[in-house]
CSV table of C-alpha atoms in Angstrom, one decimal:
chain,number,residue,atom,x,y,z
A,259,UNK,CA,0.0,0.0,0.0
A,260,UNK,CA,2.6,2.3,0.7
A,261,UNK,CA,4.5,1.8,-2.7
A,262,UNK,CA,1.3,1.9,-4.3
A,263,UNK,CA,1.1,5.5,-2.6
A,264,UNK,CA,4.4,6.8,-3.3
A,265,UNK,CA,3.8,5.5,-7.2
A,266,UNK,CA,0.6,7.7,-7.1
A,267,UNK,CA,2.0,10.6,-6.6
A,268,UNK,CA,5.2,10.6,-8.4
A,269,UNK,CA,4.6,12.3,-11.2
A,270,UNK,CA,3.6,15.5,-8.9
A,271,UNK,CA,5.0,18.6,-9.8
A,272,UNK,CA,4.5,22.7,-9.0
A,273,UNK,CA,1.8,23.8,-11.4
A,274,UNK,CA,1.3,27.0,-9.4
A,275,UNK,CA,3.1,28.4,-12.6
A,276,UNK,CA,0.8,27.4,-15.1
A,277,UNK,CA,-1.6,29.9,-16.9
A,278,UNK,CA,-5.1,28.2,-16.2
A,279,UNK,CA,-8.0,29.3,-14.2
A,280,UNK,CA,-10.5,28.5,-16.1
A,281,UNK,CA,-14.6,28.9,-15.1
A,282,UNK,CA,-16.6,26.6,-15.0
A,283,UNK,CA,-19.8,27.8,-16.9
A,284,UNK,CA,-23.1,26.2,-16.1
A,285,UNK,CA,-24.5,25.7,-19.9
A,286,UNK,CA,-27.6,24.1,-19.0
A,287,UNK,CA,-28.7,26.6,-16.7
A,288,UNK,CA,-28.8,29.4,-18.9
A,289,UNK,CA,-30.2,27.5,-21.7
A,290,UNK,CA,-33.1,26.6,-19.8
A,291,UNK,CA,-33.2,29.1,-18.2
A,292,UNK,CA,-33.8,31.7,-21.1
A,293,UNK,CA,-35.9,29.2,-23.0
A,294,UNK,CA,-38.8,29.6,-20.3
A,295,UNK,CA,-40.7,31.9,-22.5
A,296,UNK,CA,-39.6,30.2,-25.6
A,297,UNK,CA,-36.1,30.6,-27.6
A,298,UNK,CA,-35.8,32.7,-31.0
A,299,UNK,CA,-33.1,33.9,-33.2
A,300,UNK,CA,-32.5,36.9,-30.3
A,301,UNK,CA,-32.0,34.8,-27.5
A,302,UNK,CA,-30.3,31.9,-29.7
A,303,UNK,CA,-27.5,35.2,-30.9
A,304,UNK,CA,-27.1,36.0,-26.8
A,305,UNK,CA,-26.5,32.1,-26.3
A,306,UNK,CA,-23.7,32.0,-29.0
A,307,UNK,CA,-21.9,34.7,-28.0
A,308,UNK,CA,-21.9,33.1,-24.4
A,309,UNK,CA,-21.0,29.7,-25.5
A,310,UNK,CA,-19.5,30.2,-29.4
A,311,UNK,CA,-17.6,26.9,-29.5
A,312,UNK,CA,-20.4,24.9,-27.1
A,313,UNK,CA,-23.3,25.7,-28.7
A,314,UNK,CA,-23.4,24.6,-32.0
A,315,UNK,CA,-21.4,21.2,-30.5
A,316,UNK,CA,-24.2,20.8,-27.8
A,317,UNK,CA,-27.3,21.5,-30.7
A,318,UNK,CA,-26.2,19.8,-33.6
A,319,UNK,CA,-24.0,17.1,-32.1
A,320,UNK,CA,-25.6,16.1,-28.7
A,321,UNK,CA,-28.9,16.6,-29.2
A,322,UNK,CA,-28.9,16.6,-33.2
A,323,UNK,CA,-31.2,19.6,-34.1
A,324,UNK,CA,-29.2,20.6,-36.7
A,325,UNK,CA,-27.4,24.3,-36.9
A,326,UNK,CA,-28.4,26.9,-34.5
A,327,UNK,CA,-28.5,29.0,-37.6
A,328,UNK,CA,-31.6,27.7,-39.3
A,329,UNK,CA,-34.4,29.3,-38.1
A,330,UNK,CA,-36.3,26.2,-38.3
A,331,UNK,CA,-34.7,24.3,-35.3
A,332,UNK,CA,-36.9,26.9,-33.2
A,333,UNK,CA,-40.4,25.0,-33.0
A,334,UNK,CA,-38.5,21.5,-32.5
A,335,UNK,CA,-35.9,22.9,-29.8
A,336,UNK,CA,-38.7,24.9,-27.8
A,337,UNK,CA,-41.0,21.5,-28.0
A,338,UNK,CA,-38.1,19.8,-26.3
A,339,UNK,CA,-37.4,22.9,-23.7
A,340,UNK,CA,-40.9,23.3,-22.7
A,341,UNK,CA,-41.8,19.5,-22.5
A,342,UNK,CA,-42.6,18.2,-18.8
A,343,UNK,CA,-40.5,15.1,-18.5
A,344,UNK,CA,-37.4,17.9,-19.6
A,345,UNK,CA,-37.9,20.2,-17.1
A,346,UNK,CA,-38.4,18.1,-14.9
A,347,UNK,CA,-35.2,16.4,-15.2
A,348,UNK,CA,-33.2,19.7,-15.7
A,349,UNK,CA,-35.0,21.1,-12.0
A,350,UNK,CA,-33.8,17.8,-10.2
A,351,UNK,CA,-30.3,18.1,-12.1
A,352,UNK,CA,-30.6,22.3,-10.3
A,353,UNK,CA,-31.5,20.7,-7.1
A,354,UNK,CA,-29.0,18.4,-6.9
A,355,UNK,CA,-25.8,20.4,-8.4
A,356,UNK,CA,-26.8,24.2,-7.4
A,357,UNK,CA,-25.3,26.7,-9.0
A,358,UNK,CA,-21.3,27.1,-7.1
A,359,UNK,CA,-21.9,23.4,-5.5
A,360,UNK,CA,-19.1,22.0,-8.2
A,361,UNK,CA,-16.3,24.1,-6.7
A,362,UNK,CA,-14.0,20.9,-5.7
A,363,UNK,CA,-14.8,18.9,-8.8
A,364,UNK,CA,-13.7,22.4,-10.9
A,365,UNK,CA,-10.7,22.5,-8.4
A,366,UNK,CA,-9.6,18.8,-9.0
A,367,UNK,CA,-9.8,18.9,-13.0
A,368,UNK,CA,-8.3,22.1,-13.4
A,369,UNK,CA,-5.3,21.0,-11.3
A,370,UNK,CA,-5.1,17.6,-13.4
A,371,UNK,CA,-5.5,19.9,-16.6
A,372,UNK,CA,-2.2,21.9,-15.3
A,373,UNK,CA,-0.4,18.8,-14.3
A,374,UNK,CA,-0.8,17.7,-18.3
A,375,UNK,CA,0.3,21.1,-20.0
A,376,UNK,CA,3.2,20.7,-17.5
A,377,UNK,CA,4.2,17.5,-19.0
A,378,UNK,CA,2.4,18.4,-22.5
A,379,UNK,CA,3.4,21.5,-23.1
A,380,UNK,CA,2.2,22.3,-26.6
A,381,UNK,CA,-1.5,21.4,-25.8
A,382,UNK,CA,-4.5,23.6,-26.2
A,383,UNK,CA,-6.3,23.1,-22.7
A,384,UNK,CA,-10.5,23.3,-23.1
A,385,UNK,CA,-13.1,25.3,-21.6
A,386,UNK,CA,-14.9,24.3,-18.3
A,387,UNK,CA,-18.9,23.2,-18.8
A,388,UNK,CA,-21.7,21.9,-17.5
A,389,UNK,CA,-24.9,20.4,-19.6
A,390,UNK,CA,-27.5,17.9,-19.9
A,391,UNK,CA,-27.7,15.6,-22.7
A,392,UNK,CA,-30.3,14.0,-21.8
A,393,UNK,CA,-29.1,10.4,-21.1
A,394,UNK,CA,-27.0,10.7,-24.5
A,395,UNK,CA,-23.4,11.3,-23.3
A,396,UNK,CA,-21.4,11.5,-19.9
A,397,UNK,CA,-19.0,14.0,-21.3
A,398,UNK,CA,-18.7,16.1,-24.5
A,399,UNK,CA,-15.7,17.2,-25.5
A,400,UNK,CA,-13.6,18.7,-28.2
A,401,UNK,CA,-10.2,20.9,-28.8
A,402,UNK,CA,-11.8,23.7,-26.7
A,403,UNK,CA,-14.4,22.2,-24.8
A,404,UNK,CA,-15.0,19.9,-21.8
A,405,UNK,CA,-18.3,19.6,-20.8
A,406,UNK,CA,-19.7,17.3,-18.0
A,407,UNK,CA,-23.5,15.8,-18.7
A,408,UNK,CA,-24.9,16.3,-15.1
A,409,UNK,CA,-28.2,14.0,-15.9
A,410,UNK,CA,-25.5,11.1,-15.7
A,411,UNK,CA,-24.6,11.8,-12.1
A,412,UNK,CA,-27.6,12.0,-10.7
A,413,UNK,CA,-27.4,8.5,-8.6
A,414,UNK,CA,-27.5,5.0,-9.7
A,415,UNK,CA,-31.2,5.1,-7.8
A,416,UNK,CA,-32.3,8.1,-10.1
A,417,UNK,CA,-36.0,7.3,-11.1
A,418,UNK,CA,-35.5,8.2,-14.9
A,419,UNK,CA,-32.9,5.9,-15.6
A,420,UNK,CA,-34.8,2.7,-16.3
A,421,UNK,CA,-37.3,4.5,-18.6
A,422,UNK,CA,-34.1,5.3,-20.9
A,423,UNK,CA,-32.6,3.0,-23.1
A,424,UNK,CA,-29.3,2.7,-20.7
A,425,UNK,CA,-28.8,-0.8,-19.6
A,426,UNK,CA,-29.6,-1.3,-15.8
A,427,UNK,CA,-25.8,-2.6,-14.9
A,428,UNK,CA,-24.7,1.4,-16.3
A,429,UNK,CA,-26.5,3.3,-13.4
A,430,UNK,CA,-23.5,2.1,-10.7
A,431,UNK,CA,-21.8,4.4,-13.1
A,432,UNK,CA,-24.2,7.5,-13.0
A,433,UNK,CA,-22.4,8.5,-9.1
A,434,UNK,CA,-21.2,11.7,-8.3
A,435,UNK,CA,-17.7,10.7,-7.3
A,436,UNK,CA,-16.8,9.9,-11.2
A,437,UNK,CA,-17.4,13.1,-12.2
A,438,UNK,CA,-13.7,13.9,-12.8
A,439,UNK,CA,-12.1,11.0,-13.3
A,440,UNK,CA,-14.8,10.4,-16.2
A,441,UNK,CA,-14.1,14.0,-17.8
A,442,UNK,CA,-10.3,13.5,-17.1
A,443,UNK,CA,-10.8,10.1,-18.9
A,444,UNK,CA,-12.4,11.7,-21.8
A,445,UNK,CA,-10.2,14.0,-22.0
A,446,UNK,CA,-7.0,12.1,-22.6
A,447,UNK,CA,-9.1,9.6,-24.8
A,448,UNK,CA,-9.6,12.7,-27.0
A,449,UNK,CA,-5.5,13.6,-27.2
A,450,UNK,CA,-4.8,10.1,-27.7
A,451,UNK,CA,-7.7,8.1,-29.5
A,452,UNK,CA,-5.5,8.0,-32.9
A,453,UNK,CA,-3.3,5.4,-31.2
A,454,UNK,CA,-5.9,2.7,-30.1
A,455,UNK,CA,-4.6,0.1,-32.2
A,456,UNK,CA,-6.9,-2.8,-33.4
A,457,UNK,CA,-5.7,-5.7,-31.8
A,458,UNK,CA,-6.8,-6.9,-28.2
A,459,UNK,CA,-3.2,-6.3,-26.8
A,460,UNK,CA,-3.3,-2.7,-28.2
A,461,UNK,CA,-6.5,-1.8,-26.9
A,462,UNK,CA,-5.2,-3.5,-23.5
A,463,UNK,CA,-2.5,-1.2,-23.5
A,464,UNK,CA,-4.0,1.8,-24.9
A,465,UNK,CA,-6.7,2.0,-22.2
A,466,UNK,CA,-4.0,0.9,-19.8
A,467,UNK,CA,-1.8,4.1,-20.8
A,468,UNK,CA,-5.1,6.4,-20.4
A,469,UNK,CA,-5.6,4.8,-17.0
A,470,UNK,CA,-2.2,5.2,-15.9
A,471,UNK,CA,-2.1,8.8,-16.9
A,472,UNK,CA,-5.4,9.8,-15.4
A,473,UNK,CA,-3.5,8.2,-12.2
A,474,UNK,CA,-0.5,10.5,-12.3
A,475,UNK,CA,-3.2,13.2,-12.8
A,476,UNK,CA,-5.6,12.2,-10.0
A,477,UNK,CA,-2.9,11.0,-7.5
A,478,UNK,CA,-5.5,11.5,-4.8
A,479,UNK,CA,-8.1,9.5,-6.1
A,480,UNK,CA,-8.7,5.6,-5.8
A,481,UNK,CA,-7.7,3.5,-9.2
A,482,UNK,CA,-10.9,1.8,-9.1
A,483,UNK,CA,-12.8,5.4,-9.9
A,484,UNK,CA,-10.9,5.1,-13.1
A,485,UNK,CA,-12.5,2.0,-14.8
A,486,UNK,CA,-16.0,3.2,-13.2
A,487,UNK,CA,-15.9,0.5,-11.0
A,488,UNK,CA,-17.1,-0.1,-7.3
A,489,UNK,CA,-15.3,-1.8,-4.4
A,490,UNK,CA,-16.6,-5.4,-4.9
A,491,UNK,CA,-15.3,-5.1,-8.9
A,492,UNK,CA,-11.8,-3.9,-8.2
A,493,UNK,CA,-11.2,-6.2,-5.7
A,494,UNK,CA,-12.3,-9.1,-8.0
A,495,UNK,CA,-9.8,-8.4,-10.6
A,496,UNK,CA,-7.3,-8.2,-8.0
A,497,UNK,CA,-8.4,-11.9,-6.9
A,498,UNK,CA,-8.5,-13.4,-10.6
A,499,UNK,CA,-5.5,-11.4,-11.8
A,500,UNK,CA,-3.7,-14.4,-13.0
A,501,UNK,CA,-6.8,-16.3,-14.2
A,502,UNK,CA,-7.7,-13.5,-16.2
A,503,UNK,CA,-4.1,-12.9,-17.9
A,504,UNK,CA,-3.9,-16.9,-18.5
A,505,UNK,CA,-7.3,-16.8,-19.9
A,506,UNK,CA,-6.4,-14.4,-22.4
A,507,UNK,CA,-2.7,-16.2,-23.2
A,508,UNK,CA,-4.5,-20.0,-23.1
A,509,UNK,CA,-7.1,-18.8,-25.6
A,510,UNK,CA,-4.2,-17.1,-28.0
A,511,UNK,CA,-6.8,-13.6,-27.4
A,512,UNK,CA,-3.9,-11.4,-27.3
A,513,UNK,CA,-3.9,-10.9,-30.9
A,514,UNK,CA,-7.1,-11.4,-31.7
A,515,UNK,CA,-8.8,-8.4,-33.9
A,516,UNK,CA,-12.2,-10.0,-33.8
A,517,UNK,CA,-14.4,-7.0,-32.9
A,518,UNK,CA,-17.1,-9.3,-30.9
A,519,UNK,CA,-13.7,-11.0,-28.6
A,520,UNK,CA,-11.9,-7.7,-28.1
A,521,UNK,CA,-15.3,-5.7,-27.3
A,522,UNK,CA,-15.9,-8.9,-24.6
A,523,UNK,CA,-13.0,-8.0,-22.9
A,524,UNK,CA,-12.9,-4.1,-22.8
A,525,UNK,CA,-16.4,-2.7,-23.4
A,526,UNK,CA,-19.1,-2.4,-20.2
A,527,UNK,CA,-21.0,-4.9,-19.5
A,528,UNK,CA,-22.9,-6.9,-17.0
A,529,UNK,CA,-20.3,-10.0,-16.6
A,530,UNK,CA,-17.8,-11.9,-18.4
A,531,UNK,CA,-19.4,-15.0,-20.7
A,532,UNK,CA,-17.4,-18.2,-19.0
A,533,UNK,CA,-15.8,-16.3,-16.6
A,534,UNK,CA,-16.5,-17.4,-12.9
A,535,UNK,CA,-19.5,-16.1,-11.4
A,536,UNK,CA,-19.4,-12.2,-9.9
A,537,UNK,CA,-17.3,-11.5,-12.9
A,538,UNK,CA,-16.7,-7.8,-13.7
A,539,UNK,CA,-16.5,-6.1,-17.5
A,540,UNK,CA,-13.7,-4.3,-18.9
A,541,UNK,CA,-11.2,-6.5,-17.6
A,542,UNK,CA,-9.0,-5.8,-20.8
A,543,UNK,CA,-8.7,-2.5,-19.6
A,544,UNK,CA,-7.5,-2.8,-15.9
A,545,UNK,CA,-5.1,-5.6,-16.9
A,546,UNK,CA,-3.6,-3.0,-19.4
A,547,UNK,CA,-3.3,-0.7,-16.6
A,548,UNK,CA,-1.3,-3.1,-14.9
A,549,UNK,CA,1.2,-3.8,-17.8
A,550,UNK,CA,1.5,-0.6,-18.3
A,551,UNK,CA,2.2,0.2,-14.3
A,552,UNK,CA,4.5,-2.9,-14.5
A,553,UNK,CA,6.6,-1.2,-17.5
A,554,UNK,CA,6.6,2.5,-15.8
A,555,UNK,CA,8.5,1.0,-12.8
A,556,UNK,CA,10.2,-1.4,-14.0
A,557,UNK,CA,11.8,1.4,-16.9
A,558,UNK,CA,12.0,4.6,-14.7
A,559,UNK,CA,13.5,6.7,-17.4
A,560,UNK,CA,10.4,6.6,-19.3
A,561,UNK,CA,8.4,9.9,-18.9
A,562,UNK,CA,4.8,10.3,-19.2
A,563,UNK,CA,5.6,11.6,-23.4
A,564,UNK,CA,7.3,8.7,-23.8
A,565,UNK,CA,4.9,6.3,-22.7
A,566,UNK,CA,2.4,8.2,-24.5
A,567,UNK,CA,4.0,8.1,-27.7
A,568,UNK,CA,5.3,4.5,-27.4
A,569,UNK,CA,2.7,2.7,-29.8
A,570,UNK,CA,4.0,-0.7,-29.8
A,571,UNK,CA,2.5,-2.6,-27.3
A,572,UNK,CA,4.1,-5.9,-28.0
A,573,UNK,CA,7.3,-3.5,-26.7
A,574,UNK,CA,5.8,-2.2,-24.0
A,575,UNK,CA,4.7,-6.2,-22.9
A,576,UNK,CA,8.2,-7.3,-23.0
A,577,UNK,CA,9.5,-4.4,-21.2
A,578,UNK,CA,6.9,-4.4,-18.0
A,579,UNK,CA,8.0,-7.6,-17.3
A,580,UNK,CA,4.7,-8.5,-16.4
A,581,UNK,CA,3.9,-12.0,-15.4
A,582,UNK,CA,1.5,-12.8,-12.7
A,583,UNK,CA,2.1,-16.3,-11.1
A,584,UNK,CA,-0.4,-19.3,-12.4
């Protein structure tokens, strides 16, 4: 535990210096807010100049209306503002997140922001936002924005949830305390997606790079926040380690590019087909992570670029040294 610790946070550094205070700008309550009485092209020109790079991102590609400049989104967009089962979710998302009550989530991503223009220095750090996309997305983002969904953290109890077409095993997901671990995770899939790879092994290690970096980002936070997982999950990956490495290596998976096998092993999902009972999903994913830890200590002159750039996973493999006991 107290490696594990001192592994957490070093990649800690003085960020005090870094040009980034950014605020984070409630979207959703000034879009409902002004579409009380209805939204036309005035009100839709005083939204834009608020939210220029959000806007058309939130209307055409969350909620797909289409342009914010055709006048005929109006009639569609003020049906959906002004509909009861919508407002009633957007006054339970005000009631639960009030207007300020985000403070230490703001706090924690725009120190974990810092932390990566420290080690990433050429990168164009977003805009801070919050929205609802009603069930569609946990986070938006692009080049200059970052914007959290707050219908998906409403609780994994919230009573519109099974009336959505979200699978029930999802809404463990929808807690309050993935907030920014989610939108770091986003984030960093955004800088890096290009390098996925198509092979099981390479989406392994590719997830396994985004969790170890959203680790020496979050030092403070627990690793199981970064796979969306609870307690009981983590600790059942930490049990079947082995099993689950040996499973993969017996069954020749590493190199598998079959879409359906290497979705199996890193997408959601309720359990694990022929795994033992109690079985958590994304395995793939948090046995990257441990390759990858395994090669960042066991080559300590590798910095976080490095690893970053470092595309060839069968490399990275034989470098971590990784080999849990059978």
């Amino acid at each position: 535990m107290l490696f594990s610790a001192c592994d957490n946070k070093r990649w800690e550094q003085d960020v005090t210096g870094i040009d980034y205070e950014p605020e984070l700008k409630r979207f959703e309550l000034d879009f409902f807010e002004k579409g009380k009485e209805g939204i036309d092209k005035t009100k839709m020109d005083e939204i834009e100049k608020e939210y220029p790079s959000l806007l058309p991102l939130y209307l055409n590609g969350v909620l797909n209306f289409g342009s914010y400049r055709d006048n005929g989104i109006f009639p569609s967009l003020n049906e959906f503002i002004s509909n009861k089962d919508i407002q009633q979710v957007f006054n339970d998302v005000k009631s639960a997140y009030p207007d300020g009550s985000l403070a230490i989530e703001k706090a924690e991503i725009e120190k974990a922001l810092k932390l990566f223009k420290y080690y990433f220095p050429r990168s164009e750090l977003p805009k801070l936002y919050t929205l609802m996309s009603m069930f569609s997305y946990n986070v938006v983002v692009d080049q200059k924005v970052l914007a959290v969904s707050l219908d998906m953290y409403l609780g994994g109890d919230y009573k519109y949830y099974p009336s959505t077409s979200i699978p029930k095993y999802r809404f463990k997901n929808f807690e309050q305390e993935f907030i920014v671990s989610d939108a770091i995770k986003a984030f960093l899939i955004s800088e890096f997606d290009r390098e996925a790879g198509m092979n099981l092994l390479e989406q392994m290690i590719f997830y396994g790079k985004i969790a170890y970096m959203q680790q020496a980002l979050l030092p403070e936070f627990e690793d199981r926040l970064f796979f969306n997982y609870d307690e009981a999950e983590f600790e059942w990956c930490d049990k079947n380690e082995s099993e689950i490495w040996f499973h993969l290596v017996d069954m020749e998976l590493l190199y598998t590019t079959e879409s359906e096998k290497v979705r199996k092993y890193i997408d959601d999902a309720p359990f694990i087909p022929g795994f033992p009972e109690g079985s958590t999903a994304k395995v793939g994913k948090w046995l990257g992570f441990q390759i990858v830890k395994s090669f960042m200590n066991n080559n300590k002159e590798v910095g976080l670029t490095d690893l970053m750039a470092n595309q060839d996973a069968n490399k990275i493999l034989l470098k971590s040294k990784y080999k849990p006991k059978r």
